[in-house]
Short mmCIF file of C-alpha atoms and ligand atoms in Angstrom, two decimals:
data_model
loop_
_atom_site.label_atom_id
_atom_site.label_comp_id
_atom_site.label_asym_id
_atom_site.label_seq_id
_atom_site.Cartn_x
_atom_site.Cartn_y
_atom_site.Cartn_z
CA MET A 1 22.60 -56.07 -9.69
CA ARG A 2 22.86 -53.06 -7.37
CA ASP A 3 19.90 -50.64 -7.34
CA MET A 4 20.62 -47.52 -9.38
CA PRO A 5 20.28 -44.26 -7.38
CA VAL A 6 17.00 -42.51 -8.12
CA LEU A 7 17.57 -38.97 -9.39
CA LYS A 8 14.84 -36.67 -8.13
CA PRO A 9 13.88 -33.31 -9.63
CA ARG A 10 15.72 -30.52 -7.82
CA TYR A 11 12.68 -29.29 -5.94
CA PHE A 12 12.18 -32.61 -4.17
CA VAL A 13 15.49 -32.17 -2.39
CA MET A 14 15.28 -28.46 -1.61
CA ASP A 15 15.47 -28.38 2.17
CA THR A 16 16.77 -24.86 2.62
CA PHE A 17 15.67 -21.88 0.62
CA ARG A 18 16.11 -18.12 0.37
CA ALA A 19 13.31 -15.89 1.69
CA TYR A 20 12.55 -12.21 2.20
CA LEU A 21 11.39 -11.94 5.79
CA ILE A 22 9.54 -9.00 7.34
CA SER A 23 10.15 -8.60 11.06
CA ARG A 24 9.35 -6.02 13.73
CA GLN A 25 11.49 -4.92 16.65
CA ASP A 26 10.80 -1.98 18.98
CA ALA A 27 7.90 -0.92 16.70
CA GLN A 28 10.31 -0.75 13.72
CA VAL A 29 9.47 -2.88 10.68
CA ARG A 30 12.40 -4.17 8.67
CA ALA A 31 12.70 -6.64 5.82
CA ALA A 32 15.75 -8.64 4.75
CA PHE A 33 16.87 -11.73 2.87
CA THR A 34 17.45 -14.79 5.02
CA ASP A 35 17.84 -18.57 4.72
CA MET A 36 14.97 -20.76 5.90
CA ASP A 37 14.35 -24.49 6.05
CA ARG A 38 11.34 -26.79 5.89
CA SER A 39 10.85 -26.82 9.67
CA GLN A 40 9.89 -23.13 9.40
CA LEU A 41 7.05 -23.65 6.92
CA ASP A 42 3.57 -22.81 8.21
CA PRO A 43 0.90 -25.50 8.63
CA GLY A 44 -1.14 -26.29 5.53
CA ASP A 45 -2.24 -28.87 2.98
CA VAL A 46 -0.15 -28.03 -0.08
CA VAL A 47 3.63 -27.55 -0.41
CA VAL A 48 4.49 -25.42 -3.43
CA ARG A 49 7.90 -24.70 -4.97
CA ILE A 50 7.63 -21.06 -5.92
CA ASP A 51 8.73 -19.99 -9.39
CA TYR A 52 7.33 -16.44 -9.40
CA ALA A 53 5.97 -13.92 -6.93
CA SER A 54 4.93 -10.30 -7.52
CA ILE A 55 4.92 -6.90 -5.84
CA ASN A 56 1.47 -5.52 -5.13
CA TYR A 57 0.82 -2.13 -3.55
CA LYS A 58 -0.12 -4.00 -0.36
CA ASP A 59 3.25 -5.83 -0.41
CA ALA A 60 5.07 -2.52 -0.60
CA LEU A 61 3.08 -1.15 2.35
CA ALA A 62 3.80 -4.34 4.33
CA ALA A 63 7.54 -4.51 3.69
CA THR A 64 8.15 -0.80 4.31
CA GLY A 65 5.91 -0.73 7.40
CA LYS A 66 3.93 2.17 5.88
CA ALA A 67 0.67 0.45 6.88
CA PRO A 68 -0.07 -2.29 9.43
CA ILE A 69 -0.63 -5.05 6.87
CA ILE A 70 1.27 -7.91 8.55
CA ARG A 71 -0.76 -9.77 11.17
CA ARG A 72 2.06 -12.01 12.45
CA TYR A 73 5.76 -11.18 12.68
CA PRO A 74 8.11 -12.44 11.40
CA CYS A 75 6.40 -13.10 8.09
CA VAL A 76 7.71 -13.82 4.61
CA GLY A 77 6.17 -11.12 2.39
CA GLY A 78 4.36 -11.57 -0.90
CA ILE A 79 0.58 -11.90 -1.23
CA ASP A 80 0.69 -13.98 -4.41
CA ALA A 81 2.93 -16.62 -5.98
CA ALA A 82 2.91 -19.14 -8.81
CA GLY A 83 4.73 -22.44 -8.81
CA THR A 84 4.67 -26.21 -8.83
CA VAL A 85 3.04 -28.51 -6.27
CA GLU A 86 5.62 -30.58 -4.45
CA SER A 87 3.17 -32.49 -2.21
CA SER A 88 -0.48 -32.23 -1.24
CA ASN A 89 -2.85 -33.61 1.39
CA SER A 90 -5.75 -32.21 -0.64
CA PRO A 91 -7.28 -34.33 -3.41
CA ARG A 92 -7.61 -31.14 -5.49
CA PHE A 93 -3.84 -31.01 -6.16
CA LYS A 94 -1.08 -33.47 -7.06
CA PRO A 95 2.71 -33.16 -7.35
CA GLY A 96 3.72 -31.41 -10.55
CA ASP A 97 0.55 -29.27 -10.86
CA THR A 98 1.15 -25.64 -11.82
CA VAL A 99 -0.71 -23.49 -9.30
CA ILE A 100 -1.32 -19.92 -8.18
CA VAL A 101 -1.52 -19.05 -4.48
CA HIS A 102 -3.11 -15.80 -3.28
CA SER A 103 -5.34 -13.93 -0.83
CA HIS A 104 -6.67 -14.81 2.65
CA GLY A 105 -3.64 -14.94 5.00
CA PHE A 106 -0.92 -15.43 2.37
CA GLY A 107 1.93 -13.00 3.05
CA VAL A 108 -0.13 -11.42 5.84
CA SER A 109 -0.76 -13.90 8.68
CA GLN A 110 1.30 -16.78 7.19
CA HIS A 111 4.50 -16.79 5.19
CA GLY A 112 3.95 -15.54 1.64
CA GLY A 113 5.47 -15.72 -1.81
CA TYR A 114 8.98 -14.26 -1.40
CA ALA A 115 10.53 -17.66 -0.69
CA GLY A 116 11.63 -20.76 -2.55
CA LEU A 117 9.00 -22.90 -0.83
CA THR A 118 5.64 -22.43 0.89
CA ARG A 119 3.02 -24.57 2.64
CA VAL A 120 -0.55 -23.26 2.61
CA PRO A 121 -4.20 -24.29 3.11
CA ALA A 122 -5.71 -25.81 -0.05
CA ASP A 123 -8.36 -23.06 -0.22
CA TRP A 124 -5.64 -20.49 -0.99
CA VAL A 125 -4.48 -22.45 -4.06
CA ASN A 126 -5.84 -22.66 -7.62
CA LEU A 127 -4.77 -24.74 -10.57
CA VAL A 128 -3.43 -22.58 -13.39
CA PRO A 129 -5.82 -23.49 -16.20
CA PRO A 130 -4.65 -24.73 -19.60
CA GLY A 131 -3.92 -21.75 -21.82
CA LEU A 132 -2.06 -19.82 -19.10
CA SER A 133 1.58 -20.28 -18.06
CA ALA A 134 2.88 -19.79 -14.52
CA LEU A 135 4.23 -16.40 -15.68
CA ASP A 136 0.81 -15.45 -17.11
CA ALA A 137 -0.82 -16.50 -13.84
CA ILE A 138 1.45 -14.39 -11.62
CA THR A 139 1.15 -11.43 -14.00
CA ILE A 140 -2.59 -11.66 -13.38
CA GLY A 141 -2.00 -12.47 -9.69
CA VAL A 142 -4.16 -11.00 -6.96
CA ALA A 143 -4.30 -7.71 -8.91
CA GLY A 144 -5.78 -9.28 -12.03
CA TYR A 145 -8.00 -11.55 -9.95
CA THR A 146 -9.46 -8.42 -8.31
CA ALA A 147 -9.86 -6.69 -11.69
CA GLY A 148 -11.63 -9.76 -13.09
CA LEU A 149 -13.92 -10.01 -10.06
CA ALA A 150 -14.75 -6.31 -10.52
CA VAL A 151 -15.70 -6.87 -14.17
CA GLU A 152 -17.87 -9.86 -13.24
CA LEU A 153 -19.66 -7.94 -10.47
CA MET A 154 -20.12 -4.84 -12.65
CA GLU A 155 -21.64 -6.86 -15.49
CA HIS A 156 -23.91 -8.59 -12.97
CA ASN A 157 -25.05 -5.06 -12.04
CA GLY A 158 -25.86 -3.95 -15.57
CA LEU A 159 -22.56 -2.95 -17.21
CA ALA A 160 -22.71 -3.59 -20.98
CA PRO A 161 -20.52 -2.41 -23.88
CA SER A 162 -23.45 -0.61 -25.56
CA ARG A 163 -24.20 1.59 -22.54
CA GLY A 164 -21.26 4.01 -22.60
CA LYS A 165 -17.74 4.73 -21.41
CA VAL A 166 -15.97 2.98 -18.52
CA VAL A 167 -13.29 4.95 -16.68
CA VAL A 168 -10.39 3.19 -14.93
CA ASN A 169 -8.41 5.39 -12.52
CA GLY A 170 -4.87 4.87 -11.20
CA ALA A 171 -4.61 3.53 -14.74
CA SER A 172 -0.91 2.67 -14.84
CA GLY A 173 -1.23 0.48 -11.70
CA GLY A 174 -1.40 -3.31 -11.59
CA VAL A 175 -5.12 -3.79 -10.96
CA ALA A 176 -6.01 -1.00 -13.37
CA SER A 177 -3.74 -2.20 -16.20
CA ILE A 178 -5.40 -5.60 -16.21
CA ALA A 179 -8.89 -4.09 -15.83
CA ILE A 180 -8.24 -1.96 -18.94
CA ASP A 181 -7.05 -5.01 -20.87
CA MET A 182 -10.01 -7.18 -19.82
CA LEU A 183 -12.64 -4.49 -20.44
CA ALA A 184 -11.23 -3.53 -23.85
CA GLN A 185 -11.08 -7.20 -24.82
CA ARG A 186 -14.80 -7.45 -23.99
CA GLY A 187 -15.70 -4.53 -26.25
CA TYR A 188 -15.95 -1.66 -23.76
CA GLU A 189 -14.87 1.90 -24.58
CA VAL A 190 -12.30 2.35 -21.81
CA VAL A 191 -10.98 5.71 -20.63
CA ALA A 192 -7.70 5.42 -18.71
CA ALA A 193 -7.26 8.14 -16.05
CA THR A 194 -3.68 8.54 -14.83
CA ARG A 195 -1.27 10.97 -13.19
CA LYS A 196 1.40 9.54 -15.52
CA THR A 197 0.21 11.00 -18.81
CA ASN A 198 3.67 10.13 -20.23
CA GLU A 199 2.43 6.49 -20.13
CA ARG A 200 -0.18 7.26 -22.81
CA ASP A 201 1.29 4.82 -25.35
CA TYR A 202 1.42 2.02 -22.76
CA LEU A 203 -2.24 2.55 -21.84
CA LEU A 204 -3.42 2.82 -25.47
CA GLY A 205 -1.45 -0.38 -26.11
CA LEU A 206 -3.55 -2.18 -23.47
CA GLY A 207 -6.70 -1.22 -25.35
CA ALA A 208 -7.74 2.10 -23.77
CA ALA A 209 -9.69 4.26 -26.26
CA GLU A 210 -8.58 7.47 -24.53
CA VAL A 211 -6.06 8.54 -21.89
CA ILE A 212 -6.84 11.49 -19.60
CA ASP A 213 -5.10 13.24 -16.71
CA SER A 214 -6.75 12.00 -13.51
CA ALA A 215 -6.93 15.62 -12.26
CA SER A 216 -9.60 16.24 -14.93
CA LEU A 217 -11.99 13.83 -13.16
CA SER A 218 -12.45 16.35 -10.36
CA VAL A 219 -15.21 18.52 -11.89
CA GLY A 220 -17.46 20.92 -9.96
CA LYS A 221 -18.73 20.63 -6.41
CA ARG A 222 -22.43 19.89 -6.92
CA PRO A 223 -23.97 16.60 -5.73
CA LEU A 224 -24.71 15.78 -9.40
CA GLU A 225 -22.38 16.83 -12.20
CA ALA A 226 -22.48 15.94 -15.92
CA ALA A 227 -23.41 12.25 -16.28
CA THR A 228 -20.31 10.89 -18.01
CA TRP A 229 -19.56 7.29 -17.08
CA GLN A 230 -21.58 4.09 -17.25
CA GLY A 231 -18.86 2.31 -15.32
CA ALA A 232 -15.83 3.08 -13.15
CA VAL A 233 -13.08 0.90 -11.71
CA ASP A 234 -11.71 2.76 -8.68
CA SER A 235 -8.30 1.84 -7.28
CA LEU A 236 -7.98 5.15 -5.40
CA GLY A 237 -10.86 5.75 -2.97
CA GLY A 238 -10.95 9.08 -1.12
CA GLN A 239 -11.78 12.22 -3.10
CA ALA A 240 -11.37 10.33 -6.41
CA LEU A 241 -14.27 8.04 -5.48
CA ALA A 242 -16.42 11.00 -4.37
CA ASP A 243 -15.82 12.65 -7.79
CA LEU A 244 -16.81 9.47 -9.65
CA ILE A 245 -20.06 9.11 -7.70
CA ARG A 246 -21.18 12.61 -8.80
CA THR A 247 -20.42 12.00 -12.50
CA MET A 248 -21.98 8.59 -13.16
CA GLN A 249 -24.74 8.09 -15.70
CA ARG A 250 -28.14 6.75 -14.72
CA ASP A 251 -27.72 3.18 -13.35
CA GLY A 252 -23.94 3.55 -13.65
CA VAL A 253 -21.80 1.03 -11.77
CA ILE A 254 -18.68 1.78 -9.71
CA ALA A 255 -16.39 -0.99 -8.49
CA SER A 256 -14.63 0.24 -5.34
CA LEU A 257 -11.56 -1.93 -4.89
CA GLY A 258 -8.69 0.21 -3.62
CA ASN A 259 -7.52 3.06 -1.42
CA ALA A 260 -4.28 4.29 -3.05
CA MET A 261 -5.47 7.90 -2.51
CA GLY A 262 -7.37 7.51 0.76
CA ILE A 263 -10.01 5.69 2.77
CA GLU A 264 -12.49 8.46 3.54
CA PHE A 265 -14.88 10.19 1.20
CA THR A 266 -17.92 12.42 1.48
CA SER A 267 -20.97 12.03 -0.71
CA THR A 268 -24.65 12.87 -0.79
CA VAL A 269 -27.31 10.25 -1.42
CA LEU A 270 -28.54 12.08 -4.55
CA PRO A 271 -26.52 10.09 -7.13
CA PHE A 272 -27.91 6.91 -5.59
CA ILE A 273 -31.59 7.91 -5.36
CA LEU A 274 -31.85 10.15 -8.45
CA ARG A 275 -29.54 8.32 -10.86
CA GLY A 276 -29.61 4.82 -9.41
CA VAL A 277 -25.81 4.77 -9.16
CA ARG A 278 -24.59 1.37 -7.96
CA LEU A 279 -21.52 1.39 -5.71
CA ILE A 280 -20.23 -2.14 -5.32
CA GLY A 281 -17.39 -3.37 -3.14
CA VAL A 282 -14.78 -5.83 -4.40
CA ASN A 283 -12.91 -8.10 -1.99
CA SER A 284 -10.52 -10.73 -3.36
CA ASP A 285 -10.79 -13.09 -0.35
CA ASN A 286 -13.21 -15.60 -1.86
CA GLU A 287 -14.19 -19.21 -1.34
CA PRO A 288 -12.95 -22.00 -3.68
CA PRO A 289 -15.94 -22.22 -6.11
CA LEU A 290 -15.79 -18.53 -7.06
CA ARG A 291 -11.97 -18.59 -7.26
CA ALA A 292 -12.01 -21.67 -9.51
CA ARG A 293 -14.64 -20.16 -11.80
CA LEU A 294 -12.75 -16.87 -12.15
CA TRP A 295 -9.41 -18.56 -12.86
CA GLU A 296 -11.12 -20.57 -15.63
CA ARG A 297 -12.47 -17.30 -17.04
CA PHE A 298 -8.97 -15.74 -17.04
CA ALA A 299 -7.98 -18.42 -19.59
CA THR A 300 -11.12 -17.96 -21.69
CA ASP A 301 -13.60 -15.08 -21.94
CA LEU A 302 -11.78 -12.75 -19.50
CA LYS A 303 -8.29 -13.55 -20.80
CA PRO A 304 -6.08 -10.45 -20.89
CA ARG A 305 -4.40 -9.94 -24.26
CA HIS A 306 -1.38 -7.90 -23.20
CA LEU A 307 0.22 -9.67 -20.23
CA ALA A 308 3.70 -9.46 -21.78
CA LYS A 309 3.37 -5.64 -21.97
CA ILE A 310 2.04 -5.45 -18.41
CA ALA A 311 4.74 -7.58 -16.71
CA ARG A 312 8.17 -6.38 -15.76
CA VAL A 313 10.11 -9.48 -14.71
CA ALA A 314 13.04 -9.03 -12.32
CA PRO A 315 15.31 -11.36 -10.32
CA PHE A 316 14.75 -12.00 -6.60
CA GLU A 317 17.84 -9.92 -5.71
CA GLU A 318 16.13 -6.77 -7.01
CA LEU A 319 13.11 -7.17 -4.73
CA PRO A 320 14.09 -4.57 -2.05
CA ALA A 321 14.78 -1.82 -4.62
CA LEU A 322 11.58 -2.59 -6.54
CA ILE A 323 9.50 -2.53 -3.34
CA GLU A 324 10.66 1.08 -2.84
CA GLU A 325 9.60 1.93 -6.40
CA VAL A 326 6.14 0.41 -5.93
CA ALA A 327 5.74 2.16 -2.56
CA GLY A 328 6.60 5.46 -4.25
CA GLY A 329 4.03 4.91 -7.04
CA ARG A 330 6.81 5.06 -9.64
CA ILE A 331 6.02 1.77 -11.42
CA LYS A 332 3.57 0.78 -14.12
CA GLY A 333 1.81 -2.52 -14.64
CA ARG A 334 2.77 -5.61 -12.69
CA THR A 335 6.18 -6.23 -11.15
CA VAL A 336 6.97 -9.95 -11.27
CA ILE A 337 9.80 -11.52 -9.27
CA GLU A 338 11.52 -14.58 -10.68
CA MET A 339 12.58 -16.78 -7.77
CA GLY A 340 15.73 -18.11 -9.43
CA ALA A 341 17.89 -17.81 -6.32
CA ARG A 342 16.63 -20.97 -4.60
CA ARG A 343 18.74 -23.94 -3.60
N1 LIG B 401 -10.14 -5.17 -2.89
C1 LIG B 401 -9.16 -6.07 -2.96
O1 LIG B 401 -9.32 -7.25 -2.65
C2 LIG B 401 -7.83 -5.60 -3.51
C3 LIG B 401 -6.96 -6.49 -4.15
C4 LIG B 401 -5.78 -5.98 -4.73
C5 LIG B 401 -5.50 -4.62 -4.63
N2 LIG B 401 -6.35 -3.80 -3.94
C6 LIG B 401 -6.09 -2.37 -3.83
O2 LIG B 401 -6.20 -1.78 -5.11
C7 LIG B 401 -5.36 -0.63 -5.19
C8 LIG B 401 -4.44 -0.76 -6.40
O3 LIG B 401 -3.56 -1.84 -6.18
P1 LIG B 401 -2.36 -2.11 -7.20
O4 LIG B 401 -1.65 -3.32 -6.72
O5 LIG B 401 -2.86 -2.00 -8.58
O6 LIG B 401 -1.43 -0.83 -6.87
P2 LIG B 401 -0.40 -0.09 -7.80
O7 LIG B 401 0.11 -1.01 -8.86
O8 LIG B 401 0.55 0.59 -6.90
O9 LIG B 401 -1.30 1.00 -8.55
C9 LIG B 401 -1.97 2.04 -7.89
C10 LIG B 401 -2.04 3.23 -8.86
O10 LIG B 401 -2.79 4.26 -8.23
C11 LIG B 401 -2.25 5.53 -8.59
N3 LIG B 401 -1.86 6.18 -7.33
C12 LIG B 401 -1.00 5.71 -6.39
N4 LIG B 401 -0.92 6.54 -5.34
C13 LIG B 401 -1.76 7.56 -5.62
C14 LIG B 401 -2.12 8.76 -4.93
N5 LIG B 401 -1.60 9.05 -3.73
N6 LIG B 401 -3.00 9.59 -5.51
C15 LIG B 401 -3.52 9.29 -6.71
N7 LIG B 401 -3.21 8.19 -7.42
C16 LIG B 401 -2.35 7.34 -6.87
C17 LIG B 401 -1.07 5.29 -9.51
O11 LIG B 401 -1.58 5.30 -10.85
P3 LIG B 401 -1.37 6.55 -11.86
O12 LIG B 401 -0.01 7.10 -11.57
O13 LIG B 401 -1.50 5.92 -13.20
O14 LIG B 401 -2.46 7.52 -11.57
C18 LIG B 401 -0.68 3.86 -9.17
O15 LIG B 401 -0.02 3.24 -10.23
C19 LIG B 401 -4.60 -0.57 -3.86
O16 LIG B 401 -5.24 0.33 -2.98
C20 LIG B 401 -4.70 -2.00 -3.34
O17 LIG B 401 -4.57 -2.07 -1.95
C21 LIG B 401 -7.49 -4.28 -3.39
#
């Protein structure tokens, strides 16, 4: 009897795939769809068929050339992606595993998530834990990972639901939306500070107790103003961070994780030495043990409750238009790209 042909799942035979490539010529950054093949994959341990990617603020800066994010041109954009392992040289992963890829050089110094296929070092990959789907995982993505790391570090530094209000600025953004959801789920009284006060219902729906105009956080000019917040999650930096420092309660904790407003701020030491204010930095480039522990927490005690409200899911073809929206600060929540256009 003749051998029957073996039918393989589609991703085992995907040799060419669509990608969104960022290139630079004569100091001009441009990004465009292109076709790539396996020979163009970067070195790495794990080959992943990508089902979803997302648009982070950093992705928008990279693809528009508004900030020097990309470390190697040309580079497929996208600093996070979720998908299925096709092959692995690492014992931590096997074909068929659902995984999330993010941080380190992904979409920055090696090809990122806006492609049908990627090959990456094993340390950039995590198993999606039971209880989360690939869509849940990308909705969390590097934004939610950073929010979760901020919550963990803040609680390690004394944050507790009984101690007072926690303010989250840039509230309609990706990191902030998930921070609000996680903090509210853990019993905190969360105040969402936003420029988009028309998004009040969205923010209350994530669990915020109150929504305020972010302009109202800029109170007075003295080194110490009314002690209002026990905690603050700061996506903005710049003057917004300076205003938070002056208005924290005794032993209040600020997680500094972003610079959407600016990178420079001026402060005095008084909030630190008279109120014990704790200013902690949050960097999402972490080693495997911390990453694995946090991803387990995202399926258990840090699990966001409103991922479906936070995610806007769009097809790959809409990526360029959506990047412009994210760059212009016109979006809310997380923008997820469904990579259906592969072959
Ligand atoms: N530390 C890390 O490892 C890490 C990881 C991920 C992200 N980040 C950083 O965290 C920040 C937030 O990232 P994201 O992906 O959540 O971005 P995002 O979705 O674009 O959200 C940023 C939010 O900040 C507010 N905003 C934007 N531009 C502003 C401006 N010029 N002045 C005042 N408010 C402004 C807007 O919220 P409202 O309109 O609601 O006010 C916007 O939705 C970024 O700076 C990003 O680079 C850091």
